Amino acid sequence: MSTVAPTARSIATQVVAGKLAPDQAVREAFARGDAAGVGAGGLNALLWTDRTRATEQARERVVGDDTQVDRGLLAGVPIAVKDNIATLELPTSCGSRILEGYVSPFEATAVTRLRAAGATVVGKTNMDEFAMGSSTENSAFGPARNPIDPSRVPGGSSGGSAAVVAAGMVPIALGSETGGSVRQPAAFCGIVGVKPTYGRVSRYGLVAFASSLDQIGVFGRTVDDAALGLQVIAGRDVMDSTSASVPVARYADARDASLTGVVIGRPREYFPESLDARIREKCERAIELLRERGAEIRDVSLPHTDLAIPVYYIVAPAEASSNLARFDGVRYGLRVPAPGLVATYEATRSRGFGPEVTRRILLGTYVLSAGYYDAYYRKAQQVRSLIADDFRSVFASGVHVLLTPTTPTTAFPFGAKADPYEMYLSDIFTATANLAGVPGMSLPVGRIEGLPVGAQLLAGHFDEARMFAVAYALENALGEEAHR
Amino acid sequence: MSVNVSDVLHVAKLARLGVSEERLPQLVAQLNGILEHMDVLGKVDTTGVAATEGVGAAGTPLREDGGEPVPLAHPIESFAPATRDGFLIVPRLATHDDAAEETA
Amino acid sequence: MTIPGWEMVVGLEVHVQLKTRTKAFCNCTVEYGAAPNVNTCPICLALPGSLPVLNARAVELAVRAAVALGCTVNHVSVFARKNYFYPDLPKGYQISQFDRPLAENGQIEIGTRVDGDAIRVGITRVHMEEDAGKSIHDRYPGVTAIDLNRAGVPLIEIVSEPDMRSSEGAGAYLRTLKQILQYIAVSDCDMEKGSLRVDANVSARRQGATKLGTKTEVKNLNSFANVERALDLEFQRQVRALEAGGSIEQQTMLFDAVRNEVRAARSKEGSHDYRYFPEPDLLPLVLTSTDVDRARHSLPELPAARRARFVSDYALGPVEIEVLSSSAALADYFEAVARHSGNAKAAANWVINGVLGAVNASGTPLEQLRVRPADLASMIRMVSDGIISGAAAKQVFAEMVRTGERPEQIAKRDGLLRVEDDSALVRWIDEVIAEHPTEAGRFLAGERKLQGVLVGLVMKKSKGSADAKKVNQLLASRVSG
Ligand SMILES: [Mg+2]
Ligand SMILES: [Zn+2]
């Protein structure tokens, strides 16, 4: 048995052919996880797991329902799920004390769809508390580590999911994005991470951080696995009013698509003077490879890019301050008894939430409060429209896909970003896509001093298929170079 | 714009977050450290720009008045901190110590 | 109530539960009186990861109400979060509408002035929102019990302009509003079940002043009568304070029906700053002109129009019209009887005295009354055609109420048909003469005043079915003959 997971496609193919039992595939995943030390004391990437149950569930699929496995695009594929996505049986604690031990009595649509396609959930992954962070250092259950270099962060907030995929335990994991929380850890861990168009994947069962920005995303070691995973979870869900009725393409059909006629934009704001020259060089190399394969490269401008972080850090905390009001110790989760109701609320919430969550709730409450709404929230939502218009005009001008660096740096050591705003700047190249609602993905384009560098592809609304076409081509062109 | 101690206390009250005295100065400093980066937005001309409001123009989808509610895989009692006779139980609000009825 | 030199200014906020099967944003039933927290699901419990989806029927009913109240319906309205902590508010915010409500600028007529001009009250806005759950503070010592069955029930909030100048005016507005909403079947408007709730904004100003005084909001008003009482009490309190040179503090007052007093609510802990912002889990509510037109065309005739038509079509008096138009069901009933019988006057009489009498006596609602309008109309025709007497009609009607049978059947079975047949009458007269020889002898001897007594005896023998005129003629003919 290899210490690195076979691809989801190869597992599914073997399972459908009867050459691999799904419970065996799950056992192998746990064995690979053990070898990599994904649990507490090791990478601390996997928070909650139940081996017996997972193995049983995988076995029952074969015995109980052959047709489902036959139809299953992900038959027998072991997957991991971020701790803020509701699963039955395993806890959904959002990396927070306030939800420690909480087991959701309903399941997220994305998880239901993955299971229907034959996948088995093997565990819930570590994350920054309520997805607020870019390093997974803000988890109430301790930081996760980067499998490439355990002295460094795996990125965040979906650091645990990125780490279990990068460590070879599972081929696919679910993460969630609000400002880059899939793409940034994918870049730091040297894997593929996709943030779909807002509305592409149901948010039902994703614990809300900032509802107008949140999307469930997919990690894969390969572009193809990410494509398979997204294809399964994408599509309209009646349980989410913001999910869109736009047909879902078979993204893997783009694997051999030609780049002739594809126009790739190189937005100058994403390649500032200050950009690390080595990261610039990796991205330029990727662009060059795409040109060689027939793509047309155009320099473009998204003039409001600089405003993304200020806008993001108003809109996201504002929505978060409201979304996190439900954690009041009345119906579920932690309750810290204190004399009287208000004291109980305050004790529960101050004990239950960590420092970053507390800061963002305060910030969000402030920008929505009387007298400040227009100056902050309303203004930010207007500038957000300008950011979205930037993308709209660049894609309307005939550009199909943009290529940028995913992050301004490679994975940093623990504690390197003590100042909150400095940490926020980790999302400088990714938050724009969440604000505009466009899809984006990160894929590995090489390493600097052994640390992975990610290139980001951005496309127009619901144009994931074209984004994948470019991603497949780039992955092919780079070959092993992507991990050197 | 910047915040002071009393702003932070006010906001903490609104958000039902108990903030200890010791943490206040640091919180004020951190929030101001963040807020100073927001001032740049004030300089952007947004005359006539619509605020982003609900992504998707077709309007919110509607559901039929009927159908089965989403079932709970396990009952309220299994996750609620305190229940009694089917009710959720919370400490009484100080304004209701005389059990007077008040509708919100 | 009037206080010389002072004027009361009232605006009302009315919350009305829409008559849907399920809640505003989830499939839980809105059934009243279920065991605590039985009608809940991940969405109305605000479990992490749950999301709202809007109920189409709630929108339809809200739009219907808005057009009935003469409002302009906005083609785009926006749901907003109203943020505050309360244990019966599961999400920590209420989904409501704020700066872009469903509908605005309506008005209703609540009566006519002495000079015949209509009294109108403006409707500022109608918006959709969800209800909170119920906090029960007096069930267990020291704790509050929360029942979320009502959480998420669809409501509309109807905000009036400050157009009312007396508590009676406020009462008239509420009765008119309730009648309209019931006519259009948007709500049960049952205050006891909480499907209609009223908050009142009241201020006092010097007679002739044009500027509004500082208002207070009066809550805990659980009947229209209490609204009127509370307004008078609060108006008096404000005038006393102002006359003493004081000022009015803008605050929430609670009406205490037991002590018949209005007192300041102890302020809720923490100040009110609802931090409204557009609800990102829902897109804006988009309504086309077709949607709004459909709602307008589906409206039944509203009470005011109906009353006007009752004057022109049936020439009824004001009191009759008031009673017969009180509910759509009663007005429909009356019109069916009037149409089938061709006799509006008699139909009005029978509906007011007979039908309403039976409804009130039995406590069963009109819909369950066994007397069908067509049958009542037949009975009215039987009276005017002389087939039964007025006296017999009362007996027939009582039987119709009891059994639901047709009047022809009852009259025939119980021998209540008017008898004109001479031979039967002659037989009854002969029997009466034989049974009452003294009176008969005196009558036949020429004592004419006894004729009435004998007619009465014959009528009694016939159980009212004899034609009294004919009996008189036959008796008279015996004396002269
Ligand atoms: Mg309201
Ligand atoms: Zn529900």
mmCIF file of C-alpha atoms in Angstrom, chain C residues 146-423:
data_model
loop_
_atom_site.group_PDB
_atom_site.id
_atom_site.type_symbol
_atom_site.label_atom_id
_atom_site.label_comp_id
_atom_site.label_asym_id
_atom_site.label_seq_id
_atom_site.Cartn_x
_atom_site.Cartn_y
_atom_site.Cartn_z
ATOM 1 C CA ILE C 146 -39.101 28.634 25.925
ATOM 2 C CA ASP C 147 -41.488 27.218 23.361
ATOM 3 C CA LEU C 148 -40.426 27.752 19.747
ATOM 4 C CA ASN C 149 -43.558 26.391 18.061
ATOM 5 C CA ARG C 150 -44.479 29.925 17.080
ATOM 6 C CA ALA C 151 -40.963 30.898 16.009
ATOM 7 C CA GLY C 152 -40.978 31.546 12.294
ATOM 8 C CA VAL C 153 -44.730 31.872 11.862
ATOM 9 C CA PRO C 154 -45.377 34.333 9.007
ATOM 10 C CA LEU C 155 -46.657 37.774 9.931
ATOM 11 C CA ILE C 156 -47.336 41.049 8.287
ATOM 12 C CA GLU C 157 -46.828 44.246 10.223
ATOM 13 C CA ILE C 158 -49.244 47.009 9.286
ATOM 14 C CA VAL C 159 -48.089 50.434 10.372
ATOM 15 C CA SER C 160 -50.604 53.279 10.299
ATOM 16 C CA GLU C 161 -49.995 56.972 10.028
ATOM 17 C CA PRO C 162 -50.619 58.921 13.247
ATOM 18 C CA ASP C 163 -54.065 59.775 11.896
ATOM 19 C CA MET C 164 -56.313 58.830 14.804
ATOM 20 C CA ARG C 165 -57.433 61.492 17.230
ATOM 21 C CA SER C 166 -59.254 59.467 19.878
ATOM 22 C CA SER C 167 -59.332 56.054 21.442
ATOM 23 C CA GLU C 168 -62.687 55.472 19.751
ATOM 24 C CA GLY C 169 -61.047 56.290 16.433
ATOM 25 C CA ALA C 170 -58.329 53.765 17.184
ATOM 26 C CA GLY C 171 -61.009 51.203 18.014
ATOM 27 C CA ALA C 172 -62.835 51.946 14.766
ATOM 28 C CA TYR C 173 -59.592 51.588 12.803
ATOM 29 C CA LEU C 174 -58.854 48.241 14.391
ATOM 30 C CA ARG C 175 -62.355 46.911 13.799
ATOM 31 C CA THR C 176 -62.273 48.059 10.183
ATOM 32 C CA LEU C 177 -58.810 46.585 9.639
ATOM 33 C CA LYS C 178 -59.791 43.279 11.179
ATOM 34 C CA GLN C 179 -62.960 43.147 9.082
ATOM 35 C CA ILE C 180 -61.017 43.743 5.877
ATOM 36 C CA LEU C 181 -58.389 41.124 6.718
ATOM 37 C CA GLN C 182 -61.052 38.596 7.571
ATOM 38 C CA TYR C 183 -63.056 39.412 4.427
ATOM 39 C CA ILE C 184 -60.031 38.684 2.267
ATOM 40 C CA ALA C 185 -59.201 35.532 4.264
ATOM 41 C CA VAL C 186 -55.660 36.613 4.996
ATOM 42 C CA SER C 187 -55.806 36.008 8.722
ATOM 43 C CA ASP C 188 -58.060 34.720 11.470
ATOM 44 C CA CYS C 189 -57.307 37.905 13.410
ATOM 45 C CA ASP C 190 -57.861 36.041 16.661
ATOM 46 C CA MET C 191 -56.313 38.117 19.436
ATOM 47 C CA GLU C 192 -56.694 35.315 21.941
ATOM 48 C CA LYS C 193 -54.528 33.034 19.831
ATOM 49 C CA GLY C 194 -52.122 35.865 19.139
ATOM 50 C CA SER C 195 -52.908 36.007 15.432
ATOM 51 C CA LEU C 196 -53.548 39.749 15.738
ATOM 52 C CA ARG C 197 -51.480 41.948 18.050
ATOM 53 C CA VAL C 198 -51.522 45.679 18.541
ATOM 54 C CA ASP C 199 -48.928 48.186 19.713
ATOM 55 C CA ALA C 200 -50.020 51.792 20.001
ATOM 56 C CA ASN C 201 -47.990 54.965 19.590
ATOM 57 C CA VAL C 202 -49.651 57.825 21.385
ATOM 58 C CA SER C 203 -48.827 61.455 22.031
ATOM 59 C CA ALA C 204 -50.661 64.503 23.322
ATOM 60 C CA ARG C 205 -50.572 68.051 21.999
ATOM 61 C CA ARG C 206 -52.342 71.319 22.603
ATOM 62 C CA GLN C 207 -55.504 71.757 20.567
ATOM 63 C CA GLY C 208 -54.534 73.564 17.405
ATOM 64 C CA ALA C 209 -50.853 72.663 17.594
ATOM 65 C CA THR C 210 -49.388 71.346 14.360
ATOM 66 C CA LYS C 211 -46.240 69.771 15.726
ATOM 67 C CA LEU C 212 -46.504 66.258 17.118
ATOM 68 C CA GLY C 213 -45.701 65.732 20.774
ATOM 69 C CA THR C 214 -43.242 63.119 22.032
ATOM 70 C CA LYS C 215 -44.848 59.713 21.722
ATOM 71 C CA THR C 216 -44.765 56.650 23.878
ATOM 72 C CA GLU C 217 -45.359 53.113 22.705
ATOM 73 C CA VAL C 218 -48.014 51.182 24.601
ATOM 74 C CA LYS C 219 -47.732 47.402 24.554
ATOM 75 C CA ASN C 220 -49.436 44.390 26.064
ATOM 76 C CA LEU C 221 -52.821 45.231 24.551
ATOM 77 C CA ASN C 222 -54.767 42.012 24.324
ATOM 78 C CA SER C 223 -58.184 43.239 23.181
ATOM 79 C CA PHE C 224 -59.599 46.167 21.228
ATOM 80 C CA ALA C 225 -61.371 47.322 24.390
ATOM 81 C CA ASN C 226 -58.034 47.332 26.201
ATOM 82 C CA VAL C 227 -56.450 49.323 23.401
ATOM 83 C CA GLU C 228 -59.060 52.014 23.955
ATOM 84 C CA ARG C 229 -58.721 51.922 27.736
ATOM 85 C CA ALA C 230 -54.943 52.011 27.588
ATOM 86 C CA LEU C 231 -54.925 54.926 25.137
ATOM 87 C CA ASP C 232 -57.196 56.976 27.374
ATOM 88 C CA LEU C 233 -55.072 56.214 30.428
ATOM 89 C CA GLU C 234 -51.833 57.055 28.657
ATOM 90 C CA PHE C 235 -53.299 60.211 27.135
ATOM 91 C CA GLN C 236 -54.451 61.338 30.597
ATOM 92 C CA ARG C 237 -51.043 60.573 32.062
ATOM 93 C CA GLN C 238 -49.272 62.568 29.366
ATOM 94 C CA VAL C 239 -51.618 65.551 29.658
ATOM 95 C CA ARG C 240 -51.198 65.577 33.438
ATOM 96 C CA ALA C 241 -47.432 65.541 33.048
ATOM 97 C CA LEU C 242 -47.447 68.266 30.401
ATOM 98 C CA GLU C 243 -49.858 70.461 32.331
ATOM 99 C CA ALA C 244 -47.598 70.166 35.355
ATOM 100 C CA GLY C 245 -44.843 71.597 33.188
ATOM 101 C CA GLY C 246 -43.109 68.260 32.704
ATOM 102 C CA SER C 247 -42.103 66.539 29.524
ATOM 103 C CA ILE C 248 -42.768 63.139 28.010
ATOM 104 C CA GLU C 249 -40.011 60.601 27.788
ATOM 105 C CA GLN C 250 -40.026 58.490 24.658
ATOM 106 C CA GLN C 251 -40.408 55.034 26.148
ATOM 107 C CA THR C 252 -42.322 51.795 26.121
ATOM 108 C CA MET C 253 -45.358 51.571 28.388
ATOM 109 C CA LEU C 254 -47.120 48.398 29.448
ATOM 110 C CA PHE C 255 -50.859 48.193 29.960
ATOM 111 C CA ASP C 256 -51.916 46.241 33.028
ATOM 112 C CA ALA C 257 -55.510 45.157 32.515
ATOM 113 C CA VAL C 258 -55.915 43.868 36.053
ATOM 114 C CA ARG C 259 -54.828 47.085 37.724
ATOM 115 C CA ASN C 260 -56.223 49.173 34.873
ATOM 116 C CA GLU C 261 -53.039 51.178 34.613
ATOM 117 C CA VAL C 262 -50.269 51.991 32.199
ATOM 118 C CA ARG C 263 -46.718 51.930 33.503
ATOM 119 C CA ALA C 264 -43.251 52.256 32.059
ATOM 120 C CA ALA C 265 -41.699 48.959 30.998
ATOM 121 C CA ARG C 266 -38.507 48.298 32.835
ATOM 122 C CA SER C 267 -36.081 48.869 30.033
ATOM 123 C CA LYS C 268 -34.729 45.716 28.512
ATOM 124 C CA GLU C 269 -31.141 45.171 29.428
ATOM 125 C CA GLY C 270 -28.862 46.677 26.836
ATOM 126 C CA SER C 271 -30.014 49.445 24.581
ATOM 127 C CA HIS C 272 -31.964 49.043 21.385
ATOM 128 C CA ASP C 273 -29.743 49.130 18.364
ATOM 129 C CA TYR C 274 -31.112 46.557 15.984
ATOM 130 C CA ARG C 275 -28.271 46.806 13.453
ATOM 131 C CA TYR C 276 -30.555 46.114 10.507
ATOM 132 C CA PHE C 277 -28.846 44.930 7.347
ATOM 133 C CA PRO C 278 -30.094 43.089 4.253
ATOM 134 C CA GLU C 279 -30.632 39.358 4.940
ATOM 135 C CA PRO C 280 -27.905 37.648 2.879
ATOM 136 C CA ASP C 281 -29.572 34.223 3.101
ATOM 137 C CA LEU C 282 -32.492 35.433 0.971
ATOM 138 C CA LEU C 283 -32.467 37.308 -2.289
ATOM 139 C CA PRO C 284 -34.710 40.346 -2.680
ATOM 140 C CA LEU C 285 -38.401 39.504 -3.080
ATOM 141 C CA VAL C 286 -39.288 40.288 -6.680
ATOM 142 C CA LEU C 287 -42.959 40.696 -7.643
ATOM 143 C CA THR C 288 -44.098 41.328 -11.178
ATOM 144 C CA SER C 289 -47.033 43.552 -12.142
ATOM 145 C CA THR C 290 -48.824 40.335 -13.013
ATOM 146 C CA ASP C 291 -48.373 39.045 -9.469
ATOM 147 C CA VAL C 292 -49.811 42.233 -8.024
ATOM 148 C CA ASP C 293 -52.665 42.419 -10.554
ATOM 149 C CA ARG C 294 -53.558 38.836 -9.846
ATOM 150 C CA ALA C 295 -53.782 39.621 -6.141
ATOM 151 C CA ARG C 296 -55.907 42.681 -6.839
ATOM 152 C CA HIS C 297 -58.298 40.800 -9.108
ATOM 153 C CA SER C 298 -58.626 37.905 -6.722
ATOM 154 C CA LEU C 299 -59.845 40.215 -3.966
ATOM 155 C CA PRO C 300 -63.442 39.713 -2.967
ATOM 156 C CA GLU C 301 -65.698 42.762 -2.582
ATOM 157 C CA LEU C 302 -64.406 44.660 0.442
ATOM 158 C CA PRO C 303 -66.681 45.641 3.332
ATOM 159 C CA ALA C 304 -67.107 49.317 2.354
ATOM 160 C CA ALA C 305 -68.084 48.463 -1.216
ATOM 161 C CA ARG C 306 -70.421 45.834 -0.010
ATOM 162 C CA ARG C 307 -72.174 48.182 2.369
ATOM 163 C CA ALA C 308 -72.613 50.721 -0.425
ATOM 164 C CA ARG C 309 -74.123 48.078 -2.671
ATOM 165 C CA PHE C 310 -76.469 46.868 0.051
ATOM 166 C CA VAL C 311 -77.947 50.357 0.117
ATOM 167 C CA SER C 312 -78.448 50.517 -3.624
ATOM 168 C CA ASP C 313 -79.402 46.904 -4.328
ATOM 169 C CA TYR C 314 -81.583 46.101 -1.340
ATOM 170 C CA ALA C 315 -82.644 49.437 0.148
ATOM 171 C CA LEU C 316 -81.760 48.248 3.634
ATOM 172 C CA GLY C 317 -81.454 50.469 6.676
ATOM 173 C CA PRO C 318 -78.088 51.365 8.254
ATOM 174 C CA VAL C 319 -78.448 49.006 11.207
ATOM 175 C CA GLU C 320 -79.383 46.053 9.006
ATOM 176 C CA ILE C 321 -76.452 46.807 6.703
ATOM 177 C CA GLU C 322 -74.036 47.061 9.595
ATOM 178 C CA VAL C 323 -75.078 43.657 10.908
ATOM 179 C CA LEU C 324 -75.313 41.892 7.549
ATOM 180 C CA SER C 325 -71.933 43.138 6.306
ATOM 181 C CA SER C 326 -70.092 42.311 9.512
ATOM 182 C CA SER C 327 -68.480 39.271 7.961
ATOM 183 C CA ALA C 328 -68.062 38.118 4.411
ATOM 184 C CA ALA C 329 -69.699 34.815 5.277
ATOM 185 C CA LEU C 330 -72.817 36.448 6.714
ATOM 186 C CA ALA C 331 -73.088 38.905 3.843
ATOM 187 C CA ASP C 332 -72.746 36.066 1.345
ATOM 188 C CA TYR C 333 -75.419 34.150 3.222
ATOM 189 C CA PHE C 334 -77.787 37.072 3.223
ATOM 190 C CA GLU C 335 -77.280 37.735 -0.458
ATOM 191 C CA ALA C 336 -77.958 34.128 -1.340
ATOM 192 C CA VAL C 337 -81.214 34.193 0.627
ATOM 193 C CA ALA C 338 -82.215 37.517 -0.907
ATOM 194 C CA ARG C 339 -81.444 36.312 -4.433
ATOM 195 C CA HIS C 340 -83.287 33.015 -4.116
ATOM 196 C CA SER C 341 -86.293 34.502 -2.358
ATOM 197 C CA GLY C 342 -86.515 37.719 -4.362
ATOM 198 C CA ASN C 343 -87.415 39.406 -1.074
ATOM 199 C CA ALA C 344 -84.509 41.323 0.428
ATOM 200 C CA LYS C 345 -86.506 42.801 3.280
ATOM 201 C CA ALA C 346 -87.720 39.393 4.486
ATOM 202 C CA ALA C 347 -84.286 37.885 3.836
ATOM 203 C CA ALA C 348 -82.669 40.566 6.024
ATOM 204 C CA ASN C 349 -85.205 39.946 8.788
ATOM 205 C CA TRP C 350 -84.821 36.208 8.733
ATOM 206 C CA VAL C 351 -81.002 36.345 8.579
ATOM 207 C CA ILE C 352 -80.727 38.875 11.398
ATOM 208 C CA ASN C 353 -83.380 37.406 13.685
ATOM 209 C CA GLY C 354 -83.516 33.775 12.666
ATOM 210 C CA VAL C 355 -80.068 32.847 11.418
ATOM 211 C CA LEU C 356 -77.986 35.015 13.758
ATOM 212 C CA GLY C 357 -80.306 34.051 16.614
ATOM 213 C CA ALA C 358 -79.650 30.382 15.929
ATOM 214 C CA VAL C 359 -75.910 30.980 15.568
ATOM 215 C CA ASN C 360 -75.757 32.880 18.826
ATOM 216 C CA ALA C 361 -77.968 30.430 20.707
ATOM 217 C CA SER C 362 -76.032 27.353 19.628
ATOM 218 C CA GLY C 363 -72.558 28.850 19.461
ATOM 219 C CA THR C 364 -71.932 27.015 16.192
ATOM 220 C CA PRO C 365 -70.402 29.155 13.473
ATOM 221 C CA LEU C 366 -72.458 30.184 10.461
ATOM 222 C CA GLU C 367 -70.555 27.803 8.204
ATOM 223 C CA GLN C 368 -71.870 24.871 10.235
ATOM 224 C CA LEU C 369 -75.489 26.031 10.421
ATOM 225 C CA ARG C 370 -77.745 23.376 8.880
ATOM 226 C CA VAL C 371 -80.099 25.858 7.281
ATOM 227 C CA ARG C 372 -78.978 26.374 3.727
ATOM 228 C CA PRO C 373 -79.645 29.800 2.208
ATOM 229 C CA ALA C 374 -81.693 28.301 -0.643
ATOM 230 C CA ASP C 375 -83.939 26.513 1.854
ATOM 231 C CA LEU C 376 -84.436 29.645 3.904
ATOM 232 C CA ALA C 377 -85.349 31.428 0.683
ATOM 233 C CA SER C 378 -87.924 28.702 -0.123
ATOM 234 C CA MET C 379 -89.431 29.154 3.284
ATOM 235 C CA ILE C 380 -89.696 32.914 2.772
ATOM 236 C CA ARG C 381 -91.435 32.284 -0.534
ATOM 237 C CA MET C 382 -93.849 29.834 1.127
ATOM 238 C CA VAL C 383 -94.867 32.594 3.510
ATOM 239 C CA SER C 384 -95.338 35.211 0.825
ATOM 240 C CA ASP C 385 -97.226 32.738 -1.379
ATOM 241 C CA GLY C 386 -99.551 32.005 1.545
ATOM 242 C CA ILE C 387 -98.531 28.364 1.683
ATOM 243 C CA ILE C 388 -97.657 28.669 5.339
ATOM 244 C CA SER C 389 -98.554 31.320 7.828
ATOM 245 C CA GLY C 390 -96.038 33.576 9.550
ATOM 246 C CA ALA C 391 -96.665 31.698 12.771
ATOM 247 C CA ALA C 392 -96.060 28.351 11.099
ATOM 248 C CA ALA C 393 -92.886 29.727 9.526
ATOM 249 C CA LYS C 394 -91.347 30.160 12.970
ATOM 250 C CA GLN C 395 -91.964 26.488 13.707
ATOM 251 C CA VAL C 396 -90.687 25.416 10.310
ATOM 252 C CA PHE C 397 -87.490 27.449 10.790
ATOM 253 C CA ALA C 398 -86.857 25.941 14.225
ATOM 254 C CA GLU C 399 -87.099 22.496 12.643
ATOM 255 C CA MET C 400 -84.797 23.500 9.804
ATOM 256 C CA VAL C 401 -82.194 24.563 12.363
ATOM 257 C CA ARG C 402 -82.600 21.272 14.220
ATOM 258 C CA THR C 403 -82.696 18.843 11.308
ATOM 259 C CA GLY C 404 -81.486 20.641 8.197
ATOM 260 C CA GLU C 405 -84.562 19.382 6.331
ATOM 261 C CA ARG C 406 -86.233 21.330 3.558
ATOM 262 C CA PRO C 407 -89.106 23.607 4.633
ATOM 263 C CA GLU C 408 -91.665 21.950 2.291
ATOM 264 C CA GLN C 409 -90.941 18.596 3.904
ATOM 265 C CA ILE C 410 -91.261 19.954 7.434
ATOM 266 C CA ALA C 411 -94.469 21.854 6.763
ATOM 267 C CA LYS C 412 -96.082 18.847 5.185
ATOM 268 C CA ARG C 413 -94.933 16.367 7.817
ATOM 269 C CA ASP C 414 -95.960 18.555 10.734
ATOM 270 C CA GLY C 415 -99.249 19.606 9.131
ATOM 271 C CA LEU C 416 -98.254 23.238 8.955
ATOM 272 C CA LEU C 417 -99.420 23.924 5.406
ATOM 273 C CA ARG C 418 -102.096 26.574 5.294
ATOM 274 C CA VAL C 419 -105.515 24.858 4.861
ATOM 275 C CA GLU C 420 -107.919 26.548 2.484
ATOM 276 C CA ASP C 421 -109.954 23.436 1.821
ATOM 277 C CA ASP C 422 -113.526 24.282 2.979
ATOM 278 C CA SER C 423 -114.361 20.769 4.048
#
